[in-house]
XYZ file of C-alpha atoms in Angstrom:
501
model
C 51.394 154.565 139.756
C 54.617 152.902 139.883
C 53.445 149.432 140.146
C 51.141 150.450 137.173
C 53.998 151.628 134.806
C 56.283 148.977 136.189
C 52.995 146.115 134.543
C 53.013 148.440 131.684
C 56.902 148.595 130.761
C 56.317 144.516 131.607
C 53.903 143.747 129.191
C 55.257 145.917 126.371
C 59.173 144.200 127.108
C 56.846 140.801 126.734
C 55.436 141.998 123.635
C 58.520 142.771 121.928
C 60.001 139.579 122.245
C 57.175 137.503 121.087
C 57.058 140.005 117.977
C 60.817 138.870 117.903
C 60.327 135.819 118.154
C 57.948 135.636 115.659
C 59.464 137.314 112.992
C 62.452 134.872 113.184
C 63.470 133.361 109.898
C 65.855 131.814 107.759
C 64.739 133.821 104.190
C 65.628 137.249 105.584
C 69.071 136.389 107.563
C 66.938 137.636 110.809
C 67.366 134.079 112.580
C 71.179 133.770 111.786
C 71.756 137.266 112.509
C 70.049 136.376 115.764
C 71.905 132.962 116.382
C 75.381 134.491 115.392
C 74.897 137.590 117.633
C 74.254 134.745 121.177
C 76.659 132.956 119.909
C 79.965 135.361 119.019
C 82.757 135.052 121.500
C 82.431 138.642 123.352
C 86.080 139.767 124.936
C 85.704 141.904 128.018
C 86.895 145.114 127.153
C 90.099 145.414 129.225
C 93.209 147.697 128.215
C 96.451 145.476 127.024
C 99.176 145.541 128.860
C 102.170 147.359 127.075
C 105.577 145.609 127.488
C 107.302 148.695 127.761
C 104.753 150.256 131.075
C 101.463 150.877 131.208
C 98.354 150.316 129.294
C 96.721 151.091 126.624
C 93.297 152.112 127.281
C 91.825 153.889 123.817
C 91.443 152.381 120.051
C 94.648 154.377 119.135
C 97.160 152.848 121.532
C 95.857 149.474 121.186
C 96.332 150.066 117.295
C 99.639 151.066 117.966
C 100.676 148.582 120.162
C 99.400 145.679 117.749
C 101.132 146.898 114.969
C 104.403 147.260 116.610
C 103.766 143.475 118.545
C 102.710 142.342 114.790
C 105.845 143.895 113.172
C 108.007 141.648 115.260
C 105.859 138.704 113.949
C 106.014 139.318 110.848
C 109.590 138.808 110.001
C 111.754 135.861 110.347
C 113.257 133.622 113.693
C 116.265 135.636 113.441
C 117.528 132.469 116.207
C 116.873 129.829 114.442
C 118.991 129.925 110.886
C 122.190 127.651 110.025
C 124.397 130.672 107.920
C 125.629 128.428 105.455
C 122.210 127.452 104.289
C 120.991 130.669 104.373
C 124.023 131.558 102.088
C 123.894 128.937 99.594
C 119.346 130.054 99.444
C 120.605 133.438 98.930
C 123.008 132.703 95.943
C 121.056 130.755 94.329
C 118.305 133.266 94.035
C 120.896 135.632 92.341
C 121.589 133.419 89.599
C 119.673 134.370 86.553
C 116.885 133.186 85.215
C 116.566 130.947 82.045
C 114.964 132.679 78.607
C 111.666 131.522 78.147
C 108.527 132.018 75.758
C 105.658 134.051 76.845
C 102.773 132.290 78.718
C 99.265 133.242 77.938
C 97.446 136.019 78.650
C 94.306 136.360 80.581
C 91.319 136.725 78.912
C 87.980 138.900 80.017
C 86.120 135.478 80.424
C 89.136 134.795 82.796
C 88.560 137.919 84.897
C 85.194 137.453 85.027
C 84.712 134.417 86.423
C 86.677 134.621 88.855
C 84.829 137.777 89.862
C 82.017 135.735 89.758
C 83.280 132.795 91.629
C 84.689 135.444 94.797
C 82.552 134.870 97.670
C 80.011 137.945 98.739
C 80.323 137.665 102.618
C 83.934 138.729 101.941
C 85.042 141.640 104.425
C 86.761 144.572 101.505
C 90.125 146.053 102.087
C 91.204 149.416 102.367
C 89.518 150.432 99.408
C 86.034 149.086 100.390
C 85.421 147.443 96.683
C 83.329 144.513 97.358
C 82.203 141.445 95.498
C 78.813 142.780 94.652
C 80.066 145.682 93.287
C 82.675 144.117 91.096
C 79.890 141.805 89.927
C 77.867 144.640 88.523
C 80.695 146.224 86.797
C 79.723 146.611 82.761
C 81.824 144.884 80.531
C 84.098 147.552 79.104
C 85.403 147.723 82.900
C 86.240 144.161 82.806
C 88.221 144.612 79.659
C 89.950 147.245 80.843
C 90.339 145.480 84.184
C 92.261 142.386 81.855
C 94.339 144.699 80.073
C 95.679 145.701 83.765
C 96.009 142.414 84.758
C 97.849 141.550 81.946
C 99.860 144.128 82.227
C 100.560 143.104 85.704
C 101.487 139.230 84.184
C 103.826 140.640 81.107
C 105.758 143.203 83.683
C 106.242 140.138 85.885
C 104.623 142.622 89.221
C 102.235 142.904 91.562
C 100.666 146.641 92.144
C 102.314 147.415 95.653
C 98.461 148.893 96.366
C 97.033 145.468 95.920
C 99.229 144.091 98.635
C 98.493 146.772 101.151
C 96.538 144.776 104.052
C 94.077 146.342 107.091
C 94.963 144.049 109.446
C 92.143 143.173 112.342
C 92.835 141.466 115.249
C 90.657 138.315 116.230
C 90.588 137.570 119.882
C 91.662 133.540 120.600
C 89.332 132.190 123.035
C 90.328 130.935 126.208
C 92.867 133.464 126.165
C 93.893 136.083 128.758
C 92.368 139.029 126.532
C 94.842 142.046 128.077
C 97.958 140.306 126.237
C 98.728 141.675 122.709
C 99.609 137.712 121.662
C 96.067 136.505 122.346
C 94.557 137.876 119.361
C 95.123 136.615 115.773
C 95.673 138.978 112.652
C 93.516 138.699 109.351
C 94.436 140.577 106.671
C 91.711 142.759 104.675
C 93.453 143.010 101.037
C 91.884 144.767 98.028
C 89.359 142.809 96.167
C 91.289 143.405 92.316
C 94.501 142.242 94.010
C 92.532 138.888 95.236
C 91.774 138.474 92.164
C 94.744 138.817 90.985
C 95.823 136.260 93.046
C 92.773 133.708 92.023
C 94.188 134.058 88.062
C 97.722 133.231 89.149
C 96.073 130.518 91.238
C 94.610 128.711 88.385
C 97.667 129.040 86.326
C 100.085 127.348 89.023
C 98.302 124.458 89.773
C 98.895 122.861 86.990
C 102.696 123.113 87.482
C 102.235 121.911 91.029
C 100.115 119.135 90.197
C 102.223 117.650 87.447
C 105.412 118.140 89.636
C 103.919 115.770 92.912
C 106.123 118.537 94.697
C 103.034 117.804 97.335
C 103.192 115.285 99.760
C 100.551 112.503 100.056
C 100.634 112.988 103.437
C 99.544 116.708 103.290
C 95.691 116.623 102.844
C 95.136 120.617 103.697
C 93.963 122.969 101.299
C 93.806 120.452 98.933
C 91.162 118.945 96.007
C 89.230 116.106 97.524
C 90.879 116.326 100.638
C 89.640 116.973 103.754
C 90.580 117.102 107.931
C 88.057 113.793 108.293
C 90.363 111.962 105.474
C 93.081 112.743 107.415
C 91.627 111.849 110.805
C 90.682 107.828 109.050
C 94.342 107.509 108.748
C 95.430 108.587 111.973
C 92.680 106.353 113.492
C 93.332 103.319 111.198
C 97.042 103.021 111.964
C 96.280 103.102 116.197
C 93.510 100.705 115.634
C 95.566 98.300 113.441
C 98.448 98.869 116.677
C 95.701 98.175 118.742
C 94.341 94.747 117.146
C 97.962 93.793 117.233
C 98.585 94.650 121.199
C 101.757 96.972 119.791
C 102.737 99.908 120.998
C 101.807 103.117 118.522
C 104.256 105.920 119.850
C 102.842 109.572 118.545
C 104.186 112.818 118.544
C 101.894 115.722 117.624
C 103.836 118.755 117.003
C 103.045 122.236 117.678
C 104.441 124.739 115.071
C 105.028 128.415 116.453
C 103.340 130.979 113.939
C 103.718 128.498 111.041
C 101.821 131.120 108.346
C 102.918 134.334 110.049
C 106.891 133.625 109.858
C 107.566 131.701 106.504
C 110.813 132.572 105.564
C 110.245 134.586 102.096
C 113.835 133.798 100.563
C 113.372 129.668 101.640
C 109.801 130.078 99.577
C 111.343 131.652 96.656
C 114.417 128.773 96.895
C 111.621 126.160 96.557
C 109.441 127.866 93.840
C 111.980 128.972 91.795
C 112.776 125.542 89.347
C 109.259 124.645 90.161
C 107.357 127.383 88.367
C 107.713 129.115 84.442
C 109.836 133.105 85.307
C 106.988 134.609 84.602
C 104.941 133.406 87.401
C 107.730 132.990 89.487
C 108.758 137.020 89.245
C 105.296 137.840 89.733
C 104.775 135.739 93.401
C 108.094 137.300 94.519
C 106.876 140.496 93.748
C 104.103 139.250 95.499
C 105.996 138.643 98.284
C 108.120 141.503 98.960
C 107.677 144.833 99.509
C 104.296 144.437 101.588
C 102.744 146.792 104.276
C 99.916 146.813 106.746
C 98.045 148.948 108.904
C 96.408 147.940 112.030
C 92.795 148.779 112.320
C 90.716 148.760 116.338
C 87.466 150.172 116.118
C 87.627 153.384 114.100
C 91.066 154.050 115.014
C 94.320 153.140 112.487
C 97.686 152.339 113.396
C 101.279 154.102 111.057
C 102.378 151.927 108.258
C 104.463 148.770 108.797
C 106.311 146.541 106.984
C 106.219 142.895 106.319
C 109.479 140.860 106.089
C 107.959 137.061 106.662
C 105.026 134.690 106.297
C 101.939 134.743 103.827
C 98.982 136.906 104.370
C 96.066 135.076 106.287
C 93.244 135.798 103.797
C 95.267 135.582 100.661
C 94.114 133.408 97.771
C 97.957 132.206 97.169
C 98.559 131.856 100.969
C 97.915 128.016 101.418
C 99.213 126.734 98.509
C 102.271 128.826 99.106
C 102.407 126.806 102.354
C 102.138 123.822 101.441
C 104.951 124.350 98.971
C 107.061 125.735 101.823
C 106.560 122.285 103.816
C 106.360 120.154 101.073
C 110.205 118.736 101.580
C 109.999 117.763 105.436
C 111.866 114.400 105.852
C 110.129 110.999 106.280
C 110.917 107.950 107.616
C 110.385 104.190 106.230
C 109.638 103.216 110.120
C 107.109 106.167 110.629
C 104.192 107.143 109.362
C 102.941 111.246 108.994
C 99.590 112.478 109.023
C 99.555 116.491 107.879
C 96.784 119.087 107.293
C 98.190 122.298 106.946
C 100.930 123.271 109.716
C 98.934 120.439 112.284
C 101.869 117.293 111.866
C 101.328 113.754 113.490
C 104.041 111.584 113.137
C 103.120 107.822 114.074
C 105.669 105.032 114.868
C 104.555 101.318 115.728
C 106.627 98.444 116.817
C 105.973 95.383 119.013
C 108.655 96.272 121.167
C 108.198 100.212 123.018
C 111.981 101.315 122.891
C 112.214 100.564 119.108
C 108.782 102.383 118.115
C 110.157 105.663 120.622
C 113.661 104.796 118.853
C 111.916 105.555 115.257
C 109.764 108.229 116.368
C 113.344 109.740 117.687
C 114.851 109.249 115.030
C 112.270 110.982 112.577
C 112.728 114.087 115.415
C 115.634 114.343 115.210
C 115.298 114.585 111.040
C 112.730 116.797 111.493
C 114.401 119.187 114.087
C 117.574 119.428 111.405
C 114.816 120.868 108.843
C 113.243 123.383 111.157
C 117.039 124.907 111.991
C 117.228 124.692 108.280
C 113.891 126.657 107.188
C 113.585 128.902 110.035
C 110.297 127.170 111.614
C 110.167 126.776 115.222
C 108.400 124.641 116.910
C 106.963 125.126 120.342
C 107.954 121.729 122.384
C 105.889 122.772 125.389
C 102.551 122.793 123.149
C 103.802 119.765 121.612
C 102.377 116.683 122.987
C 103.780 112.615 122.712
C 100.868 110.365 123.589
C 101.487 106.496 123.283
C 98.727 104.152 122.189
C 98.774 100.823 123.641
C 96.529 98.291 125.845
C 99.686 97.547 127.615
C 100.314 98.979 131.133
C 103.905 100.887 130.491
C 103.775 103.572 127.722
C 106.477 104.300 125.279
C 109.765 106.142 126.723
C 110.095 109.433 126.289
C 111.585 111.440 122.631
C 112.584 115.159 122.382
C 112.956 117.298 119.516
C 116.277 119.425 119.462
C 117.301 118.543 122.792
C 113.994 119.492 124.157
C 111.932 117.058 126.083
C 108.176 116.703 124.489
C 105.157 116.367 127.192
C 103.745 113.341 127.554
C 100.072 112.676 127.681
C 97.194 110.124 128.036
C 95.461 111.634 125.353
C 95.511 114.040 122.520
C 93.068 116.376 120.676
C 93.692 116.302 116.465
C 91.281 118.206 113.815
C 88.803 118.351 116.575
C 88.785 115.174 117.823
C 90.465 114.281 121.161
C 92.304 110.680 121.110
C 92.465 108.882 124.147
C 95.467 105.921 124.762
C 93.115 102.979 124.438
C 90.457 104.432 122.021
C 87.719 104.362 123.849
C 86.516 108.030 122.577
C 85.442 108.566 126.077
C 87.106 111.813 126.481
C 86.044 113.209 123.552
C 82.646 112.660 123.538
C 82.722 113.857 127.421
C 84.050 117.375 125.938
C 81.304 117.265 123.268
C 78.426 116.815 125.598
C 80.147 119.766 128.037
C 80.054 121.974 124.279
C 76.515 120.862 123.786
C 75.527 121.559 127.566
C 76.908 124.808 127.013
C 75.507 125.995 123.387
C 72.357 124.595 124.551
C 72.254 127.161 128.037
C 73.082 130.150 124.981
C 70.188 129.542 122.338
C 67.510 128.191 124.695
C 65.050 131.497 124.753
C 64.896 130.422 120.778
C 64.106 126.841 121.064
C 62.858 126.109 124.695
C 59.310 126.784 125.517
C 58.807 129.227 122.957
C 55.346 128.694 120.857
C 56.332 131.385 118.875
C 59.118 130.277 116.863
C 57.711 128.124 114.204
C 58.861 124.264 114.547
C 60.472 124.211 111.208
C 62.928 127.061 112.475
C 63.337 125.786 115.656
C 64.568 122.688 113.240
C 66.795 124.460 111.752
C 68.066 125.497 114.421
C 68.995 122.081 115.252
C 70.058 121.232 112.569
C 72.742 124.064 111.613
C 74.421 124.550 115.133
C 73.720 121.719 117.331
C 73.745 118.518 114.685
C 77.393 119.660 113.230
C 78.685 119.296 116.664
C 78.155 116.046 117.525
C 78.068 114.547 114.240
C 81.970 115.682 113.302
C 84.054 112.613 113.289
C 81.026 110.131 113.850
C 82.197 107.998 111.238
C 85.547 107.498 113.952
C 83.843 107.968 117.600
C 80.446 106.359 116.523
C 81.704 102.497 117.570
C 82.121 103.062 120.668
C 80.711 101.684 123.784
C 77.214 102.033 124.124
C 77.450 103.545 127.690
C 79.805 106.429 125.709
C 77.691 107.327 122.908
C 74.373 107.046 124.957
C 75.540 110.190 127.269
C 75.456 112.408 123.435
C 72.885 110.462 121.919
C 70.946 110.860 125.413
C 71.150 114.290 125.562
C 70.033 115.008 122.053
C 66.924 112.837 122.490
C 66.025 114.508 126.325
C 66.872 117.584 125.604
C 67.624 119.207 122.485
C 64.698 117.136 120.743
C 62.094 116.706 123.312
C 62.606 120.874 124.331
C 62.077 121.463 120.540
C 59.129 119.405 120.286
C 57.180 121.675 123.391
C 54.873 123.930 122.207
């Protein structure tokens, strides 16, 4: 009997999963629900370890503990400041501001379309209004909606309710997952006050564009820019070092919570001649005043305040930014490469103590600007890698005082850049992330005569081709014995276990 219920329970387990199997597909969101679920990054639940004793175990304490770890994040490095500046920011802020004429209002075709244009997979704030339900609102709600929002633009303030974040914590992989600091906040905000932000949005870029208060050098969160863009420059200027047998000396620097602690009075310094008073009023209303509450599970943490940075998940946050580092100090002798808070700063010279002498010389530019804006930068993250097919590398820089590591190679945008160029490295790390994506989804692709080969295609297509192919345009010229251990792989065994039926 127990052999016979054991064949039974068997067969039936057996029968599921072909069922399962078979009733993969893209149309109904069953095959990425299926992919995503394999492929999410699952954290052993552990307890975290409280700095003051103990653990904590339950959704309560771990709320509580993240919002009192966050509300030390979220103000500014109260030891990094030079007084004087921080003086001169502050009076300057009281001075008044000039008269000017009203700027225009929003319209209901405004409001709309930008209801229209908010994404749908969109997690809702506190007040669980989504995208799909602001998109079936009737039409007398969106005027009434405009009427708010311009009531919001000719008070010069931003509704203290639209600012209110849930914050969830993200766990960082490879991280020790009992340590409050391995996990990274996103902030749920209200869907009207995103929109809010969107309609500002439009309005400042204008400003911002005519200004050119934006680097050249800074290609995130920008129009027509992107991390590959970025990643061409990088990799022209070593390859032109390279052709020419110099020495290309690179530091890339790590910044320490670069969104989390922007200084809100430095951001309001910078905006303040740059923007009309209208919009200006309403982003540091925008700014100040904000709360969160820290959300684990069903459980909610008290109410804390936020005294630094820009909310990740904000519409405004990475322009706001960019603004922030728009003024960092150049160099004729060095060249920057910038997406976002990631910084590369590039220094090439025939002879290695002169190209190290530039790059120290930028550093030591750069390290009078952090002191000055309140960013630190973490110089043990921070890596100086020197390019050359010359045996001695470059000697050694060190931002304020503080030696940088140095290293044979360093990763950028997702691409890890070896001394020489060779792209070895990297494309070793890509066939180990392959190997090991492969090992997760190969019950839907391996074997299977179930799945349908156009799915199993897809498959292919949407998680393992994106992999590889990132930065091909860069890697792709290398030696054949390099690329053939990818291309290899794809053929043998992504391809040819696809093709089985």
């Amino acid at each position: 009997l127990s052999n016979s219920l054991k064949k039974i329970l068997a067969k039936h387990k057996n029968q599921s999963f072909v069922n399962y199997l078979s009733n993969l597909s893209p149309n109904n969101g069953s095959l990425w629900t299926a992919s995503k679920s394999i492929l999410k990054y699952k954290p052993p639940l552990v307890p975290i370890i409280n700095p003051h004793g103990g653990f904590a175990t339950t959704d309560a304490e771990k709320a509580d503990l993240f919002k009192e770890h966050l509300s030390r994040t979220f103000t500014p490095h109260s030891d990094i400041q030079i007084p004087i500046h921080t003086d001169i920011v502050n009076r300057y802020l009281d001075i008044p501001l000039p008269i000017s004429p009203a700027v225009k209002h929003f319209s209901p075709g405004d409001v709309k379309f930008a209801i229209q244009k908010h994404s749908l997979k969109k997690s809702p704030g506190f007040d669980l209004i989504t995208a799909e339900v602001a998109r079936s609102l009737p039409k007398r709600a969106i005027v009434l909606l405009t009427v708010i929002y311009n009531a919001c633009l000719r008070l010069s303030y931003f509704p203290m309710l639209w600012k209110f974040s849930v914050t969830i914590l993200v766990p960082k992989p490879n991280k020790p997952p009992d340590i409050s600091s391995s996990y990274r906040p996103i902030s749920l905000l209200p869907f009207f006050g995103k929109i809010l932000e969107r309609l500002i949005l439009k309005r400042i870029l204008p400003f911002i564009s005519s200004s050119s208060i934006l680097p050249n050098t800074q290609f995130g969160f920008r129009t027509a820019h992107s991390s590959i863009h970025q990643l061409h420059r990088l990799v022209d200027a070593i390859s032109f070092s390279l052709e020419k047998k110099s020495y290309c000396s690179c530091v890339f620097l790590d910044i320490s919570q670069a969104f989390d602690r922007v200084w809100h009075e430095g951001l309001l310094y910078k905006i303040k001649p740059l923007l009309h008073p209208t919009y200006y009023l309403l982003i540091k209303s925008y700014l100040m005043d904000r709360y969160f509450q820290v959300r684990v599970g069903t459980s909610h943490s008290g109410l804390a305040k936020i005294s630094a940075g820009v909310p990740q998940g904000g519409i405004l946050s990475p322009v706001l930014f960019n603004i922030y580092a728009a003024d960092q100090p150049t160099s004729p002798f060095t060249t920057v490469a910038e997406y976002a808070d990631d910084k590369a700063i590039i220094s090439v010279h025939d002879n290695p103590h002169i190209a190290s002498l530039n790059l120290q010389l930028h550093l030591d530019l750069m390290a009078d600007w952090y002191k000055k804006w309140r960013v630190k930068v973490n110089q043990s993250k921070s890596l100086h890698t020197t390019f050359t097919l010359r045996l001695s590398p470059c000697p050694m820089v060190s931002l304020d005082n503080i030696q940088i590591p140095s290293s044979q190679s360093a990763k950028y945008l997702g691409l890890t850049i070896d001394r020489r160029l060779t792209w070895s490295q990297h494309i070793k790390i890509k066939r180990i992330a392959l190997n090991a994506r492969l090992r997760f989804l190969k019950n839907l692709i391996s074997k299977n005569k179930h799945t349908p080969l156009n799915t199993k295609l897809l498959i292919y297509k949407s998680l393992f081709k994106p992999m590889w192919t990132y930065g091909l345009q860069l890697w792709g010229n290398a030696k054949k014995s390099n690329t053939n251990k990818i291309t290899s792989f794809v053929k043998s065994q992504i391809l040819h276990l696809i093709s089985q039926t």
